Every structure is written in structure tokens, then in C-alpha cells.
Amino acid sequence: MATEVTVPVLGESITEATLGEWLKQPGDPVAVDEPIASLETDKVSVEVPSPVAGVMGQHAVAVGDTVQVGAMLATIDAGDGAAASAPAPAPAATATPAAAPAKDESGAGYGDQPGAGTSDSPAALSPSVRRAVLEHGVDPGTVKGTGRDGRITKEDVTAAASSKPAPAPAAAPAPAAAPTASGRGEERVRMTRLRQTIAKRLKEAQNTAAMLTTFNDVDMTAVIEARAKYKDLFEKKHGVRLGFMGFFVKAATMALRDIPSVNASIDGDDIVYHDYADISVAVSSPGGLVVPVIRDADQMSVATIEKTIGDFGKRAKEGALKMDEMKGGTFTISNGGVFGSLMSTPIINPPQSAVLGLHRIEERPVVVNGQIVIRPMMYLALSYDHRLIDGREAVTFLVALKNAIEDPTRILIDL
């Protein structure tokens, strides 16, 4: 007897999704609650668990298809999924490690799952992993997966390719033949639903808001020194590393309190002011940029903020962020500096009215007390809706943020 697997309820006002990838192929053993497919919604990826144990039946939809909530995805045939997944005593079983590979917190969780002959099947791999396998010429059967449940990620393929020894040169190489493709190949890949939503929302923001960007720079000396002095004690007490984002989020909430229009939004002909600060933090995920929200960040300590951001980053790579964690937000902080960005003009995240862009820290000559000195400097960029926020308010906000970062004692005594 076969059990139908349907599209689960995805969240308020979400009625459809796109099938991102199949995590189980027909004939694979399936355990209860084991993910069999990944769905892409407008905000996050959602894994669909199996309601019963058994054997994977036929797929009812293909990767890239749009499915409605309640629609059938596949069937699970009756059978002992746990017994089927146990390693057989046959000699061929030695190709599969006896112990499951350890999970890597940095894994993206979008690869394939090893075992049952699926890890070396190109059709079973996610699109990004398949592309990496073809580009690097790596046999997926020899790659140890570090993603969720041991699935292969693109980073695993890249690491395997970099460690692969270069082939020995032939003793008498034949004359090189003219390349057939001349390195001008093309590949057409369908946009993920998340990428389509990002594109749509960013363009709507440009078309709706009167966007303007104001810049300033900040001397990171004091924060760097404080971090170097207390990072070991901080990690020992709180179980999380002390980074720079905790300082910036806390400083931003203080500046938002002083300049409430930067924390406000436009609703028709009304201006909505918020007496709380829900900070959206841009996080990179395998499917694109997502912005989970730190609720009531103004009431949090730096340690709590760092823990929350760390948890968001880990689960974004695993595709495990929840719908409710992506909703709302009164102000956004995007840190392009982790990728090496020197300066940018970030786009606001509607209905918010402002976004703060952080950039890389680099040593530059600056004048301090009449002397030219070398200091670690960072450019700050505040993009805002000029319909609501005046230039004076934008500059005042950046100056308040700059003062707090250059003198972190202000954050401690709430000045």
C-alpha cells in the first residue's frame, strides 16, 4: 500500500512553492520524518518529511515545477525503510563508510545524501553540485559530504577538486587538437523562486522609494582592541565568538531611538513609528540573500545578539530558517565587508525605510589631533527613503552610530 506525500502548509498567505530538489530517488529506503524533497518558497527553502517509513515510490512532479499546498508530491511504498537502509554484508558494502560522516556546521545542506547508490548519481545531486562536479571533473562517489545528513555540497566538490593530484605529463604528447567548444559554452538555469522574489522586491523598492545614500567612515580601533582583549573571556562565558556585528546592531538600536524616522515606515498616507527595534540582518544562503529578523534587538545584550546572529547564519546555510523568522523588521543591516566590499549603495527592504551597509576594514592614513596616523577604517553607507527621512536625519543617525563604535563605552552606559 502506498502513502501519498503532499505539499505541507507553508505559512500564512503562502499557497505555492517550487520543487527545488529531490532528496530521495525511487527505490531509496525512507525513514519516518526523513526529508525526501526540498521546496523553495518566496523566503526560504522547506524540507518535506516522509510521514511513514518505507521505500520511495514515484515522483509526481519534476524539479522546477510549481506546486500548490496540498498537492501530491510523491508516494511512499510499504516496506521496512530502516531495514532497507542497513548496510548489507556483501563486499560491495565496503565502499560505504561504516559511520555516518560528521555534520559540518558550515555545510549548505543542499547536496545529496550518500548511501543506497545515490551519492554518485548526477541526477540525484542538486543543480549547483552537479555544475561543480562537471566543472571540476570530480567523481561524486569519491566525495565525502559535509552537508545535512552527509549530503554533498558544492564546497565539498571544490575541496575535492583542489586536493586531486595533477595528472602526470605524457612522455610524448600528441599535437594539440583545436578545441571544439573554444571555451564559449552557455548554460541556462532556471531562477529559483527565492531569487525571483529578491529581484522583484528590489526592483519594486527602486520604483517606489525616493532612495538616497549617505556615507560616513568609522575608526574601528576601539572596537578591535576591545574584541582582542575580551574575546576569549566572552566566548568562555557565553559560548559564542565576539564579532563586530553585535556592536553595530546595538549601536544602531541606540541611534534608531534618537532618530525615530529611520526606524519608521510609510503606509499609504500615514507614517508608522515603531517604539521597538526589530533588526533584519542580511545572511548569505545557498539560494541567495535572506534577512532573518532579530526581534526586540534594542532589549538585547551584545552577547544575546551575537548568539542570535550565529544561529541565523548556521541555519541559513542548512536551509532551516523558519517563515516567521523572515517576517517584519524595522531596519536592516547588511555586511558586505565579509566578502571584501569597500563601498556600496544598499537597497532598502520594503516596507522599511532605511538600510545600513557595512564594508571591509582597511588601514588608511587619517588625521588625528593634527597628526597623520594609520587607523583601521570602515566606510558606512545608509540608504534611505527620502520621502520620509531628510538628509539631516540620515547624517545625524550615521554620526550617532560612528560615535558609539569609536567609543564603545557609550554602548555600555547607553549614551
Short mmCIF file of C-alpha atoms in Angstrom, two decimals:
data_model
loop_
_atom_site.label_atom_id
_atom_site.label_comp_id
_atom_site.label_asym_id
_atom_site.label_seq_id
_atom_site.Cartn_x
_atom_site.Cartn_y
_atom_site.Cartn_z
CA MET A 1 0.00 0.00 0.00
CA ALA A 2 1.33 3.40 -0.99
CA THR A 3 1.12 6.54 1.13
CA GLU A 4 0.82 9.91 -0.59
CA VAL A 5 3.18 12.75 0.37
CA THR A 6 1.62 16.16 -0.15
CA VAL A 7 2.83 19.75 -0.04
CA PRO A 8 2.55 20.85 3.62
CA VAL A 9 1.16 24.16 4.87
CA LEU A 10 3.99 26.61 4.20
CA GLY A 11 2.93 29.62 6.20
CA GLU A 12 0.47 32.46 6.26
CA SER A 13 -0.56 33.69 2.78
CA ILE A 14 1.83 31.23 1.05
CA THR A 15 -0.15 28.97 -1.29
CA GLU A 16 2.50 27.57 -3.62
CA ALA A 17 6.16 26.69 -3.87
CA THR A 18 8.72 25.38 -6.36
CA LEU A 19 10.24 21.92 -6.09
CA GLY A 20 13.93 22.67 -5.57
CA GLU A 21 15.33 19.14 -5.49
CA TRP A 22 14.53 15.56 -4.69
CA LEU A 23 16.47 14.23 -1.71
CA LYS A 24 15.25 10.69 -2.29
CA GLN A 25 15.01 8.78 -5.56
CA PRO A 26 12.53 5.97 -6.42
CA GLY A 27 13.61 2.79 -4.69
CA ASP A 28 15.53 4.53 -1.88
CA PRO A 29 14.71 3.46 1.70
CA VAL A 30 12.94 6.18 3.69
CA ALA A 31 12.55 6.52 7.46
CA VAL A 32 9.76 8.33 9.28
CA ASP A 33 10.24 12.13 9.20
CA GLU A 34 13.26 11.78 6.89
CA PRO A 35 13.36 14.63 4.32
CA ILE A 36 12.53 13.45 0.81
CA ALA A 37 12.29 16.77 -1.06
CA SER A 38 13.15 20.45 -0.76
CA LEU A 39 10.60 23.14 -1.62
CA GLU A 40 11.53 26.74 -2.41
CA THR A 41 9.15 29.45 -1.27
CA ASP A 42 9.37 33.20 -1.64
CA LYS A 43 11.51 33.40 1.50
CA VAL A 44 13.16 30.12 2.49
CA SER A 45 13.65 26.50 1.49
CA VAL A 46 11.47 23.95 3.28
CA GLU A 47 12.22 20.25 3.51
CA VAL A 48 9.29 17.84 3.18
CA PRO A 49 9.49 14.90 5.61
CA SER A 50 8.14 11.43 4.94
CA PRO A 51 5.02 10.66 7.01
CA VAL A 52 5.84 6.92 7.11
CA ALA A 53 8.76 4.53 6.79
CA GLY A 54 9.07 2.57 3.59
CA VAL A 55 10.53 2.77 0.12
CA MET A 56 10.43 5.88 -2.08
CA GLY A 57 7.85 5.47 -4.80
CA GLN A 58 7.34 7.52 -7.94
CA HIS A 59 7.82 11.27 -8.13
CA ALA A 60 4.63 13.08 -9.09
CA VAL A 61 6.34 16.35 -10.05
CA ALA A 62 9.70 17.34 -11.51
CA VAL A 63 12.37 19.68 -10.18
CA GLY A 64 11.41 23.26 -11.04
CA ASP A 65 7.66 22.62 -11.11
CA THR A 66 5.32 24.91 -9.16
CA VAL A 67 3.14 23.03 -6.69
CA GLN A 68 0.15 24.12 -4.64
CA VAL A 69 -0.31 23.48 -0.92
CA GLY A 70 -1.96 20.06 -0.56
CA ALA A 71 -0.85 18.78 -3.97
CA MET A 72 0.70 15.31 -4.17
CA LEU A 73 4.48 15.22 -4.48
CA ALA A 74 5.24 11.50 -4.40
CA THR A 75 4.28 8.18 -2.88
CA ILE A 76 5.96 6.06 -0.21
CA ASP A 77 5.51 2.34 -0.79
CA ALA A 78 5.12 -0.08 2.10
CA GLY A 79 8.35 -1.62 3.32
CA ASP A 80 10.85 -1.59 6.15
CA GLY A 81 12.80 1.60 5.48
CA ALA A 82 15.06 1.09 8.46
CA ALA A 83 15.93 -2.44 7.43
CA ALA A 84 16.45 -1.46 3.83
CA SER A 85 18.88 1.27 4.81
CA ALA A 86 21.06 -1.05 6.94
CA PRO A 87 24.40 -1.90 5.34
CA ALA A 88 24.45 -5.30 3.63
CA PRO A 89 27.22 -7.76 4.48
CA ALA A 90 28.16 -8.09 0.83
CA PRO A 91 31.69 -7.00 -0.15
CA ALA A 92 30.28 -4.04 -2.07
CA ALA A 93 29.23 -2.55 1.23
CA THR A 94 32.83 -1.63 1.98
CA ALA A 95 32.50 1.27 -0.42
CA THR A 96 30.18 2.97 2.10
CA PRO A 97 31.79 4.19 5.36
CA ALA A 98 30.59 2.30 8.41
CA ALA A 99 29.99 5.50 10.33
CA ALA A 100 27.99 8.41 9.04
CA PRO A 101 30.16 11.45 8.26
CA ALA A 102 30.15 14.16 10.85
CA LYS A 103 27.95 17.14 10.19
CA ASP A 104 29.74 20.35 9.30
CA GLU A 105 28.09 23.47 10.65
CA SER A 106 29.27 25.35 7.59
CA GLY A 107 27.66 22.89 5.16
CA ALA A 108 25.00 24.34 2.95
CA GLY A 109 22.73 21.30 3.27
CA TYR A 110 21.85 21.34 -0.40
CA GLY A 111 23.83 18.34 -1.61
CA ASP A 112 22.80 14.71 -1.99
CA GLN A 113 22.70 12.05 0.70
CA PRO A 114 25.25 9.24 0.50
CA GLY A 115 24.41 5.57 0.63
CA ALA A 116 21.97 3.45 -1.37
CA GLY A 117 23.92 4.22 -4.52
CA THR A 118 22.70 7.82 -4.81
CA SER A 119 25.81 9.84 -3.97
CA ASP A 120 27.48 9.11 -7.28
CA SER A 121 24.36 9.62 -9.39
CA PRO A 122 24.47 13.03 -11.11
CA ALA A 123 20.69 13.07 -11.39
CA ALA A 124 20.39 12.83 -7.60
CA LEU A 125 22.62 15.82 -6.89
CA SER A 126 21.37 19.38 -6.54
CA PRO A 127 21.83 21.65 -9.60
CA SER A 128 24.69 23.63 -8.04
CA VAL A 129 26.51 20.45 -7.03
CA ARG A 130 26.04 18.91 -10.49
CA ARG A 131 27.52 22.02 -12.09
CA ALA A 132 30.51 21.89 -9.75
CA VAL A 133 31.04 18.19 -10.49
CA LEU A 134 31.05 18.84 -14.24
CA GLU A 135 33.28 21.91 -13.97
CA HIS A 136 35.93 20.22 -11.84
CA GLY A 137 35.68 16.72 -13.30
CA VAL A 138 35.23 15.16 -9.86
CA ASP A 139 33.67 11.74 -9.28
CA PRO A 140 30.89 12.42 -6.71
CA GLY A 141 31.25 8.86 -5.44
CA THR A 142 34.66 9.77 -4.03
CA VAL A 143 33.48 12.96 -2.28
CA LYS A 144 32.67 12.90 1.43
CA GLY A 145 29.56 15.03 2.06
CA THR A 146 29.53 17.54 4.90
CA GLY A 147 26.02 18.89 4.42
CA ARG A 148 22.91 17.90 6.30
CA ASP A 149 22.71 14.11 6.75
CA GLY A 150 26.01 13.78 4.90
CA ARG A 151 24.80 15.20 1.58
CA ILE A 152 27.40 16.54 -0.82
CA THR A 153 27.68 20.33 -1.10
CA LYS A 154 29.33 22.50 -3.72
CA GLU A 155 32.10 23.29 -1.22
CA ASP A 156 32.79 19.56 -0.83
CA VAL A 157 33.27 19.21 -4.59
CA THR A 158 35.55 22.26 -4.72
CA ALA A 159 37.65 20.93 -1.85
CA ALA A 160 37.92 17.51 -3.51
CA ALA A 161 38.99 19.13 -6.78
CA SER A 162 41.69 21.22 -5.09
CA SER A 163 43.16 18.15 -3.37
CA LYS A 164 43.10 16.00 -6.50
CA PRO A 165 46.69 15.42 -7.77
CA ALA A 166 47.52 16.84 -11.18
CA PRO A 167 47.88 14.18 -13.90
CA ALA A 168 51.44 13.28 -14.88
CA PRO A 169 52.50 14.69 -18.26
CA ALA A 170 52.65 12.24 -21.14
CA ALA A 171 56.11 11.23 -22.40
CA ALA A 172 55.37 12.20 -25.98
CA PRO A 173 52.34 14.43 -26.17
CA ALA A 174 50.46 14.43 -29.42
CA PRO A 175 49.88 17.72 -31.24
CA ALA A 176 47.07 19.62 -29.59
CA ALA A 177 43.80 19.45 -31.46
CA ALA A 178 41.69 22.52 -31.98
CA PRO A 179 39.11 22.82 -29.17
CA THR A 180 35.59 22.15 -30.31
CA ALA A 181 33.83 24.46 -27.84
CA SER A 182 36.54 27.17 -27.71
CA GLY A 183 35.56 27.92 -24.11
CA ARG A 184 32.37 29.75 -25.11
CA GLY A 185 29.75 27.41 -23.72
CA GLU A 186 26.49 28.54 -22.20
CA GLU A 187 24.23 27.10 -19.54
CA ARG A 188 20.64 28.11 -18.94
CA VAL A 189 19.48 27.64 -15.34
CA ARG A 190 16.01 28.50 -14.15
CA MET A 191 15.84 31.18 -11.44
CA THR A 192 14.93 29.83 -8.03
CA ARG A 193 11.76 31.16 -6.50
CA LEU A 194 13.82 32.91 -3.83
CA ARG A 195 15.97 34.63 -6.46
CA GLN A 196 12.84 35.70 -8.38
CA THR A 197 11.37 37.18 -5.21
CA ILE A 198 14.59 39.01 -4.37
CA ALA A 199 14.70 40.52 -7.86
CA LYS A 200 11.06 41.56 -7.73
CA ARG A 201 11.27 43.17 -4.29
CA LEU A 202 14.48 45.06 -5.01
CA LYS A 203 13.09 46.46 -8.24
CA GLU A 204 9.86 47.46 -6.51
CA ALA A 205 11.91 49.30 -3.90
CA GLN A 206 13.72 51.25 -6.61
CA ASN A 207 10.47 52.08 -8.37
CA THR A 208 8.61 53.14 -5.21
CA ALA A 209 11.04 54.79 -2.80
CA ALA A 210 12.96 58.02 -3.38
CA MET A 211 16.24 56.37 -2.46
CA LEU A 212 19.31 58.29 -1.46
CA THR A 213 22.57 57.06 0.11
CA THR A 214 24.68 58.97 2.62
CA PHE A 215 28.22 57.86 3.56
CA ASN A 216 30.49 58.22 6.54
CA ASP A 217 33.52 56.36 7.83
CA VAL A 218 34.34 54.98 11.25
CA ASP A 219 37.58 54.31 13.09
CA MET A 220 37.42 50.68 14.27
CA THR A 221 40.42 50.93 16.62
CA ALA A 222 38.47 50.88 19.89
CA VAL A 223 36.19 48.00 18.89
CA ILE A 224 39.12 45.94 17.57
CA GLU A 225 41.04 46.49 20.81
CA ALA A 226 38.02 45.61 22.95
CA ARG A 227 37.41 42.48 20.91
CA ALA A 228 41.04 41.39 21.15
CA LYS A 229 41.09 41.97 24.91
CA TYR A 230 37.85 40.21 25.81
CA LYS A 231 37.15 37.69 23.02
CA ASP A 232 38.47 34.67 24.95
CA LEU A 233 36.59 35.53 28.15
CA PHE A 234 33.48 36.38 26.12
CA GLU A 235 33.50 33.03 24.30
CA LYS A 236 34.17 31.13 27.53
CA LYS A 237 31.24 32.77 29.32
CA HIS A 238 28.68 33.00 26.52
CA GLY A 239 29.67 30.12 24.25
CA VAL A 240 29.84 32.31 21.15
CA ARG A 241 32.58 34.33 19.47
CA LEU A 242 32.62 38.10 19.89
CA GLY A 243 32.29 39.66 16.47
CA PHE A 244 31.71 43.16 15.15
CA MET A 245 28.01 42.76 14.29
CA GLY A 246 26.98 42.72 17.94
CA PHE A 247 28.50 46.18 18.41
CA PHE A 248 26.89 47.55 15.25
CA VAL A 249 23.43 46.14 15.97
CA LYS A 250 23.48 47.55 19.49
CA ALA A 251 24.82 50.91 18.32
CA ALA A 252 22.18 51.02 15.56
CA THR A 253 19.33 50.45 18.03
CA MET A 254 20.58 53.37 20.11
CA ALA A 255 20.77 55.62 17.06
CA LEU A 256 17.28 54.49 15.93
CA ARG A 257 15.89 55.56 19.28
CA ASP A 258 17.38 59.02 18.81
CA ILE A 259 16.27 59.31 15.16
CA PRO A 260 12.87 57.52 15.08
CA SER A 261 12.13 58.34 11.43
CA VAL A 262 14.92 55.97 10.33
CA ASN A 263 13.04 53.22 12.17
CA ALA A 264 9.66 54.17 10.69
CA SER A 265 7.77 53.14 7.54
CA ILE A 266 5.23 54.61 5.14
CA ASP A 267 1.75 53.06 4.93
CA GLY A 268 -0.32 54.90 2.36
CA ASP A 269 -0.55 58.47 3.56
CA ASP A 270 0.50 57.55 7.11
CA ILE A 271 3.88 57.31 8.79
CA VAL A 272 4.18 54.38 11.18
CA TYR A 273 6.67 54.91 14.02
CA HIS A 274 7.91 51.90 15.97
CA ASP A 275 8.87 52.04 19.64
CA TYR A 276 10.86 48.84 19.22
CA ALA A 277 13.79 47.85 17.00
CA ASP A 278 13.45 44.61 15.03
CA ILE A 279 16.72 44.42 13.10
CA SER A 280 16.84 42.45 9.86
CA VAL A 281 20.31 41.02 9.31
CA ALA A 282 21.25 40.06 5.76
CA VAL A 283 22.61 36.50 5.72
CA SER A 284 24.02 34.58 2.78
CA SER A 285 22.40 31.22 1.99
CA PRO A 286 22.91 28.75 -0.87
CA GLY A 287 19.72 30.05 -2.50
CA GLY A 288 20.50 33.75 -2.18
CA LEU A 289 20.42 36.56 0.37
CA VAL A 290 17.89 36.17 3.19
CA VAL A 291 17.10 38.59 6.02
CA PRO A 292 16.02 36.95 9.29
CA VAL A 293 14.89 39.36 11.98
CA ILE A 294 16.35 39.91 15.46
CA ARG A 295 13.21 40.72 17.44
CA ASP A 296 13.50 43.44 20.12
CA ALA A 297 17.20 43.86 19.47
CA ASP A 298 17.11 47.07 21.49
CA GLN A 299 16.37 44.98 24.60
CA MET A 300 19.21 42.51 23.99
CA SER A 301 22.77 42.45 25.21
CA VAL A 302 25.68 42.21 22.77
CA ALA A 303 26.10 38.54 23.77
CA THR A 304 22.47 37.69 23.00
CA ILE A 305 22.69 39.49 19.67
CA GLU A 306 25.84 37.54 18.73
CA LYS A 307 24.18 34.24 19.66
CA THR A 308 21.11 35.07 17.58
CA ILE A 309 23.14 36.10 14.53
CA GLY A 310 25.31 32.98 14.79
CA ASP A 311 22.23 30.77 14.92
CA PHE A 312 20.70 32.55 11.91
CA GLY A 313 23.89 32.13 9.87
CA LYS A 314 24.18 28.43 10.64
CA ARG A 315 20.55 27.64 9.83
CA ALA A 316 20.57 29.78 6.69
CA LYS A 317 23.36 27.59 5.26
CA GLU A 318 21.36 24.50 6.19
CA GLY A 319 18.15 25.89 4.68
CA ALA A 320 16.47 25.57 8.08
CA LEU A 321 15.22 29.12 8.71
CA LYS A 322 11.51 29.37 9.51
CA MET A 323 8.95 31.56 7.77
CA ASP A 324 8.13 33.58 10.86
CA GLU A 325 11.79 34.44 11.34
CA MET A 326 11.81 36.25 7.99
CA LYS A 327 8.76 38.45 8.58
CA GLY A 328 8.72 42.02 9.80
CA GLY A 329 11.78 44.02 10.65
CA THR A 330 12.02 47.78 11.05
CA PHE A 331 15.63 48.32 9.92
CA THR A 332 18.20 46.26 8.01
CA ILE A 333 21.98 45.84 8.38
CA SER A 334 23.91 44.28 5.50
CA ASN A 335 27.59 43.44 5.93
CA GLY A 336 29.25 43.31 2.53
CA GLY A 337 32.63 43.63 4.18
CA VAL A 338 32.80 39.88 4.82
CA PHE A 339 33.07 39.46 1.05
CA GLY A 340 35.64 42.25 0.64
CA SER A 341 33.36 45.11 -0.40
CA LEU A 342 34.91 48.56 0.06
CA MET A 343 31.81 50.65 -0.63
CA SER A 344 28.25 50.10 -1.87
CA THR A 345 24.79 51.65 -2.02
CA PRO A 346 22.46 49.03 -0.48
CA ILE A 347 18.80 48.89 -1.49
CA ILE A 348 16.16 49.24 1.22
CA ASN A 349 13.96 46.30 2.17
CA PRO A 350 10.30 47.47 1.90
CA PRO A 351 8.30 48.44 3.87
CA GLN A 352 11.37 49.55 5.83
CA SER A 353 12.71 53.00 5.10
CA ALA A 354 16.45 52.54 5.61
CA VAL A 355 19.28 50.03 5.40
CA LEU A 356 22.82 50.25 6.77
CA GLY A 357 25.68 48.87 4.69
CA LEU A 358 28.91 47.79 6.41
CA HIS A 359 32.13 47.27 4.48
CA ARG A 360 35.61 45.87 4.86
CA ILE A 361 38.07 47.24 7.37
CA GLU A 362 41.33 48.51 5.90
CA GLU A 363 44.17 50.59 7.22
CA ARG A 364 44.19 54.15 5.87
CA PRO A 365 46.01 57.37 6.75
CA VAL A 366 43.83 59.75 8.75
CA VAL A 367 44.50 62.95 10.64
CA VAL A 368 44.12 62.70 14.44
CA ASN A 369 44.96 65.71 16.61
CA GLY A 370 46.89 67.27 13.76
CA GLN A 371 48.97 64.16 13.13
CA ILE A 372 48.76 61.73 10.22
CA VAL A 373 48.29 58.23 11.64
CA ILE A 374 47.32 54.83 10.27
CA ARG A 375 43.96 53.59 11.52
CA PRO A 376 41.65 50.65 10.65
CA MET A 377 38.78 52.40 8.88
CA MET A 378 35.42 51.25 7.57
CA TYR A 379 33.01 53.03 5.25
CA LEU A 380 29.37 53.16 6.36
CA ALA A 381 26.52 53.61 3.87
CA LEU A 382 22.95 54.48 4.83
CA SER A 383 20.42 54.15 2.01
CA TYR A 384 17.05 55.63 2.91
CA ASP A 385 13.67 56.68 1.56
CA HIS A 386 13.94 60.42 1.10
CA ARG A 387 10.14 60.72 1.19
CA LEU A 388 10.33 60.06 4.93
CA ILE A 389 13.91 60.69 6.03
CA ASP A 390 15.64 64.01 5.46
CA GLY A 391 19.35 64.32 4.81
CA ARG A 392 19.90 65.93 8.22
CA GLU A 393 18.34 62.92 9.95
CA ALA A 394 20.37 60.46 7.89
CA VAL A 395 23.62 62.24 8.69
CA THR A 396 22.70 62.53 12.39
CA PHE A 397 21.99 58.80 12.50
CA LEU A 398 25.37 57.93 10.97
CA VAL A 399 27.21 60.31 13.31
CA ALA A 400 25.49 58.77 16.36
CA LEU A 401 26.45 55.29 15.11
CA LYS A 402 30.02 56.41 14.43
CA ASN A 403 30.38 57.92 17.91
CA ALA A 404 29.18 54.71 19.58
CA ILE A 405 31.54 52.48 17.59
CA GLU A 406 34.56 54.74 18.10
CA ASP A 407 33.83 54.91 21.82
CA PRO A 408 32.15 51.58 22.81
CA THR A 409 31.77 52.82 26.39
CA ARG A 410 28.77 54.76 25.06
CA ILE A 411 27.10 51.40 24.33
CA LEU A 412 27.79 50.18 27.87
CA ILE A 413 26.39 53.27 29.61
CA ASP A 414 23.63 53.84 27.00
CA LEU A 415 24.84 57.29 25.96
#
